[in-house]
Amino acid sequence: LSCNGPVAVGAEPAVALRFSVVIDAPQPLAAMLEQGLDIVRWQHDERMTLPLLRRLADEARRTTEQALAAEGYFSARVTTTVETGTPVATVRIHVAPGARTVVNTVKLQFRGAVTSDSAGAGRIGNVRRNWLLAEGRPFRQENWDSAKRAALNELARPPYAAARIADNAALVDPQRNTAGLDLEFDSGPA
């Protein structure tokens, strides 16, 4: 009898833990989470263990909270549970998103040559008129980023090619579900 290594008597090969993920959230949030959560992609991995599954479930809770905040749900409640005892374990992710944060104030300020030359007043007016994230609109990180880019692109057309965002803040009040947007542009010289 030959043996290439130690053999434990009575030991059985590890069996991969099979599991499914159930996301209890309003549409389209559920669809977004199904597409974006790592735990969903792990469902068919042969190396899954219960400790790893529990870690993934905890990570899924944190990732879900971050994704919901990016969508404007800063007071969301997310719980995850791992149910075992059946041939296929179940990870349940329950999402109560709460109210979506809405923009309640927009403060656009300008400095540099745009505030004092003849073309400046018209350019400032264009930036204000074309601002994409107006009061009363839902606050989403993607929309905030897009609005800043679009406003800067409008300001940075000649003669203000050196224009930049000098300062910006989205002040979120999760108790009131509001966001105040402050943005300061520096046009630089003409």
mmCIF file of C-alpha atoms in Angstrom:
data_model
loop_
_atom_site.group_PDB
_atom_site.id
_atom_site.type_symbol
_atom_site.label_atom_id
_atom_site.label_comp_id
_atom_site.label_asym_id
_atom_site.label_seq_id
_atom_site.Cartn_x
_atom_site.Cartn_y
_atom_site.Cartn_z
ATOM 1 C CA LEU A 1 0.000 0.000 0.000
ATOM 2 C CA SER A 2 1.484 3.342 -0.969
ATOM 3 C CA CYS A 3 0.346 6.754 0.188
ATOM 4 C CA ASN A 4 1.373 10.161 -1.102
ATOM 5 C CA GLY A 5 0.437 12.014 2.069
ATOM 6 C CA PRO A 6 -1.391 11.768 5.350
ATOM 7 C CA VAL A 7 -4.922 10.452 5.258
ATOM 8 C CA ALA A 8 -7.354 11.195 8.038
ATOM 9 C CA VAL A 9 -9.395 8.173 8.919
ATOM 10 C CA GLY A 10 -13.112 8.884 8.707
ATOM 11 C CA ALA A 11 -12.622 12.310 7.101
ATOM 12 C CA GLU A 12 -14.927 13.118 4.228
ATOM 13 C CA PRO A 13 -14.132 15.574 1.473
ATOM 14 C CA ALA A 14 -15.492 19.071 2.085
ATOM 15 C CA VAL A 15 -18.813 19.633 0.383
ATOM 16 C CA ALA A 16 -19.371 23.042 -1.161
ATOM 17 C CA LEU A 17 -22.075 25.045 0.528
ATOM 18 C CA ARG A 18 -24.810 25.903 -1.924
ATOM 19 C CA PHE A 19 -26.842 29.049 -1.367
ATOM 20 C CA SER A 20 -29.236 31.462 -3.004
ATOM 21 C CA VAL A 21 -29.683 35.195 -2.502
ATOM 22 C CA VAL A 22 -33.096 36.781 -1.983
ATOM 23 C CA ILE A 23 -33.229 40.567 -2.192
ATOM 24 C CA ASP A 24 -36.305 42.119 -0.634
ATOM 25 C CA ALA A 25 -36.266 45.692 -1.943
ATOM 26 C CA PRO A 26 -38.457 47.917 -4.096
ATOM 27 C CA GLN A 27 -37.815 47.852 -7.829
ATOM 28 C CA PRO A 28 -35.582 49.221 -9.399
ATOM 29 C CA LEU A 29 -33.358 49.054 -6.297
ATOM 30 C CA ALA A 30 -33.625 45.255 -6.204
ATOM 31 C CA ALA A 31 -32.494 45.024 -9.832
ATOM 32 C CA MET A 32 -29.566 47.360 -9.165
ATOM 33 C CA LEU A 33 -28.479 45.254 -6.182
ATOM 34 C CA GLU A 34 -28.859 41.961 -8.057
ATOM 35 C CA GLN A 35 -26.544 43.324 -10.736
ATOM 36 C CA GLY A 36 -23.992 44.865 -8.390
ATOM 37 C CA LEU A 37 -23.560 42.760 -5.265
ATOM 38 C CA ASP A 38 -20.577 40.404 -5.107
ATOM 39 C CA ILE A 39 -22.537 37.845 -3.084
ATOM 40 C CA VAL A 40 -24.845 37.256 -6.057
ATOM 41 C CA ARG A 41 -21.859 36.322 -8.236
ATOM 42 C CA TRP A 42 -20.607 33.844 -5.585
ATOM 43 C CA GLN A 43 -23.773 31.717 -5.713
ATOM 44 C CA HIS A 44 -22.227 29.045 -7.914
ATOM 45 C CA ASP A 45 -18.726 28.979 -6.465
ATOM 46 C CA GLU A 46 -17.614 25.482 -5.439
ATOM 47 C CA ARG A 47 -15.379 26.780 -2.644
ATOM 48 C CA MET A 48 -18.112 28.364 -0.532
ATOM 49 C CA THR A 49 -18.034 27.737 3.215
ATOM 50 C CA LEU A 50 -20.369 28.940 5.941
ATOM 51 C CA PRO A 51 -17.820 31.380 7.454
ATOM 52 C CA LEU A 52 -17.152 32.836 3.999
ATOM 53 C CA LEU A 53 -20.884 33.099 3.319
ATOM 54 C CA ARG A 54 -21.439 34.967 6.584
ATOM 55 C CA ARG A 55 -18.605 37.366 5.715
ATOM 56 C CA LEU A 56 -20.049 37.941 2.252
ATOM 57 C CA ALA A 57 -23.492 38.606 3.752
ATOM 58 C CA ASP A 58 -22.009 41.221 6.082
ATOM 59 C CA GLU A 59 -20.133 42.832 3.184
ATOM 60 C CA ALA A 60 -23.349 42.792 1.148
ATOM 61 C CA ARG A 61 -25.096 44.782 3.887
ATOM 62 C CA ARG A 62 -22.389 47.462 3.889
ATOM 63 C CA THR A 63 -22.202 47.578 0.093
ATOM 64 C CA THR A 64 -25.990 47.869 -0.122
ATOM 65 C CA GLU A 65 -25.987 50.804 2.306
ATOM 66 C CA GLN A 66 -23.303 52.552 0.223
ATOM 67 C CA ALA A 67 -25.144 51.911 -3.045
ATOM 68 C CA LEU A 68 -28.387 53.232 -1.586
ATOM 69 C CA ALA A 69 -26.640 56.372 -0.307
ATOM 70 C CA ALA A 70 -25.292 56.987 -3.826
ATOM 71 C CA GLU A 71 -28.907 56.793 -5.026
ATOM 72 C CA GLY A 72 -30.017 59.346 -2.416
ATOM 73 C CA TYR A 73 -31.334 56.972 0.283
ATOM 74 C CA PHE A 74 -29.265 58.088 3.277
ATOM 75 C CA SER A 75 -31.631 56.767 5.953
ATOM 76 C CA ALA A 76 -32.048 53.265 4.505
ATOM 77 C CA ARG A 77 -32.225 50.258 6.804
ATOM 78 C CA VAL A 78 -30.561 47.117 5.528
ATOM 79 C CA THR A 79 -30.494 43.732 7.240
ATOM 80 C CA THR A 80 -28.984 40.475 6.100
ATOM 81 C CA THR A 81 -29.658 37.000 7.414
ATOM 82 C CA VAL A 82 -28.118 33.655 6.553
ATOM 83 C CA GLU A 83 -30.597 30.778 6.832
ATOM 84 C CA THR A 84 -29.113 27.290 6.950
ATOM 85 C CA GLY A 85 -30.588 23.885 7.720
ATOM 86 C CA THR A 86 -31.761 23.070 4.219
ATOM 87 C CA PRO A 87 -29.709 21.663 1.337
ATOM 88 C CA VAL A 88 -29.485 25.187 -0.111
ATOM 89 C CA ALA A 89 -28.784 28.006 2.356
ATOM 90 C CA THR A 90 -30.537 31.340 1.802
ATOM 91 C CA VAL A 91 -29.087 34.807 2.244
ATOM 92 C CA ARG A 92 -31.865 37.352 2.664
ATOM 93 C CA ILE A 93 -31.129 41.010 2.140
ATOM 94 C CA HIS A 94 -33.990 43.180 3.350
ATOM 95 C CA VAL A 95 -33.996 46.829 2.305
ATOM 96 C CA ALA A 96 -36.234 49.542 3.721
ATOM 97 C CA PRO A 97 -34.950 52.502 1.704
ATOM 98 C CA GLY A 98 -36.808 55.253 3.534
ATOM 99 C CA ALA A 99 -37.400 58.584 1.837
ATOM 100 C CA ARG A 100 -35.133 59.665 -0.969
ATOM 101 C CA THR A 101 -33.084 62.779 -0.355
ATOM 102 C CA VAL A 102 -34.207 65.801 -2.356
ATOM 103 C CA VAL A 103 -32.207 68.906 -3.252
ATOM 104 C CA ASN A 104 -33.560 71.766 -1.156
ATOM 105 C CA THR A 105 -31.016 74.517 -1.929
ATOM 106 C CA VAL A 106 -28.541 75.252 -4.701
ATOM 107 C CA LYS A 107 -25.907 77.915 -4.178
ATOM 108 C CA LEU A 108 -23.700 78.644 -7.206
ATOM 109 C CA GLN A 109 -20.933 81.194 -6.649
ATOM 110 C CA PHE A 110 -18.358 82.589 -9.049
ATOM 111 C CA ARG A 111 -15.000 84.286 -8.789
ATOM 112 C CA GLY A 112 -12.334 85.315 -11.258
ATOM 113 C CA ALA A 113 -12.573 87.291 -14.500
ATOM 114 C CA VAL A 114 -16.100 86.013 -15.194
ATOM 115 C CA THR A 115 -17.395 88.308 -12.412
ATOM 116 C CA SER A 116 -15.984 91.495 -13.885
ATOM 117 C CA ASP A 117 -15.753 91.394 -17.688
ATOM 118 C CA SER A 118 -18.427 91.969 -20.320
ATOM 119 C CA ALA A 119 -18.883 88.298 -21.313
ATOM 120 C CA GLY A 120 -19.065 87.139 -17.717
ATOM 121 C CA ALA A 121 -22.652 88.042 -16.814
ATOM 122 C CA GLY A 122 -23.989 86.083 -19.776
ATOM 123 C CA ARG A 123 -21.838 83.078 -18.990
ATOM 124 C CA ILE A 124 -22.884 83.076 -15.316
ATOM 125 C CA GLY A 125 -26.502 83.312 -16.462
ATOM 126 C CA ASN A 126 -26.033 80.310 -18.757
ATOM 127 C CA VAL A 127 -24.493 78.215 -15.987
ATOM 128 C CA ARG A 128 -27.378 79.065 -13.632
ATOM 129 C CA ARG A 129 -30.088 78.503 -16.272
ATOM 130 C CA ASN A 130 -28.660 75.167 -17.407
ATOM 131 C CA TRP A 131 -27.916 73.795 -13.924
ATOM 132 C CA LEU A 132 -28.979 70.119 -14.041
ATOM 133 C CA LEU A 133 -29.732 69.357 -10.385
ATOM 134 C CA ALA A 134 -32.406 71.871 -9.446
ATOM 135 C CA GLU A 135 -34.212 72.290 -6.149
ATOM 136 C CA GLY A 136 -36.885 69.635 -5.649
ATOM 137 C CA ARG A 137 -35.051 66.995 -7.701
ATOM 138 C CA PRO A 138 -33.872 63.723 -6.130
ATOM 139 C CA PHE A 139 -30.253 63.823 -5.013
ATOM 140 C CA ARG A 140 -28.138 61.101 -6.572
ATOM 141 C CA GLN A 141 -24.343 61.077 -6.550
ATOM 142 C CA GLU A 142 -24.236 60.434 -10.300
ATOM 143 C CA ASN A 143 -26.494 63.438 -10.996
ATOM 144 C CA TRP A 144 -24.443 65.655 -8.671
ATOM 145 C CA ASP A 145 -21.238 64.684 -10.502
ATOM 146 C CA SER A 146 -22.877 65.206 -13.917
ATOM 147 C CA ALA A 147 -24.286 68.602 -12.935
ATOM 148 C CA LYS A 148 -20.869 69.808 -11.762
ATOM 149 C CA ARG A 149 -19.199 68.605 -14.983
ATOM 150 C CA ALA A 150 -21.835 70.200 -17.212
ATOM 151 C CA ALA A 151 -21.670 73.526 -15.363
ATOM 152 C CA LEU A 152 -17.874 73.578 -15.519
ATOM 153 C CA ASN A 153 -17.948 72.714 -19.238
ATOM 154 C CA GLU A 154 -20.312 75.630 -19.828
ATOM 155 C CA LEU A 155 -18.116 78.043 -17.874
ATOM 156 C CA ALA A 156 -14.815 76.783 -19.330
ATOM 157 C CA ARG A 157 -15.648 77.688 -22.916
ATOM 158 C CA PRO A 158 -13.482 80.520 -24.323
ATOM 159 C CA PRO A 159 -12.516 82.967 -22.979
ATOM 160 C CA TYR A 160 -12.448 81.100 -19.614
ATOM 161 C CA ALA A 161 -10.417 78.015 -20.548
ATOM 162 C CA ALA A 162 -8.748 77.929 -17.116
ATOM 163 C CA ALA A 163 -12.074 77.633 -15.264
ATOM 164 C CA ARG A 164 -12.211 75.141 -12.424
ATOM 165 C CA ILE A 165 -14.350 74.155 -9.473
ATOM 166 C CA ALA A 166 -12.772 75.910 -6.496
ATOM 167 C CA ASP A 167 -14.973 74.301 -3.847
ATOM 168 C CA ASN A 168 -18.063 72.127 -3.642
ATOM 169 C CA ALA A 169 -20.160 70.385 -1.026
ATOM 170 C CA ALA A 170 -23.376 68.423 -0.877
ATOM 171 C CA LEU A 171 -24.640 68.881 2.663
ATOM 172 C CA VAL A 172 -27.021 66.001 3.332
ATOM 173 C CA ASP A 173 -29.451 66.077 6.232
ATOM 174 C CA PRO A 174 -30.602 62.443 6.609
ATOM 175 C CA GLN A 175 -33.198 63.423 9.222
ATOM 176 C CA ARG A 176 -34.980 65.770 6.798
ATOM 177 C CA ASN A 177 -33.983 63.873 3.628
ATOM 178 C CA THR A 178 -32.622 67.045 2.065
ATOM 179 C CA ALA A 179 -29.381 68.069 0.415
ATOM 180 C CA GLY A 180 -28.008 71.585 0.111
ATOM 181 C CA LEU A 181 -25.631 72.017 -2.797
ATOM 182 C CA ASP A 182 -22.824 74.585 -2.617
ATOM 183 C CA LEU A 183 -20.544 75.088 -5.564
ATOM 184 C CA GLU A 184 -17.928 77.767 -6.174
ATOM 185 C CA PHE A 185 -16.366 78.248 -9.601
ATOM 186 C CA ASP A 186 -13.161 80.108 -10.351
ATOM 187 C CA SER A 187 -13.059 81.186 -13.991
ATOM 188 C CA GLY A 188 -9.422 82.188 -13.851
ATOM 189 C CA PRO A 189 -8.306 84.948 -16.202
ATOM 190 C CA ALA A 190 -10.003 85.571 -19.506
#
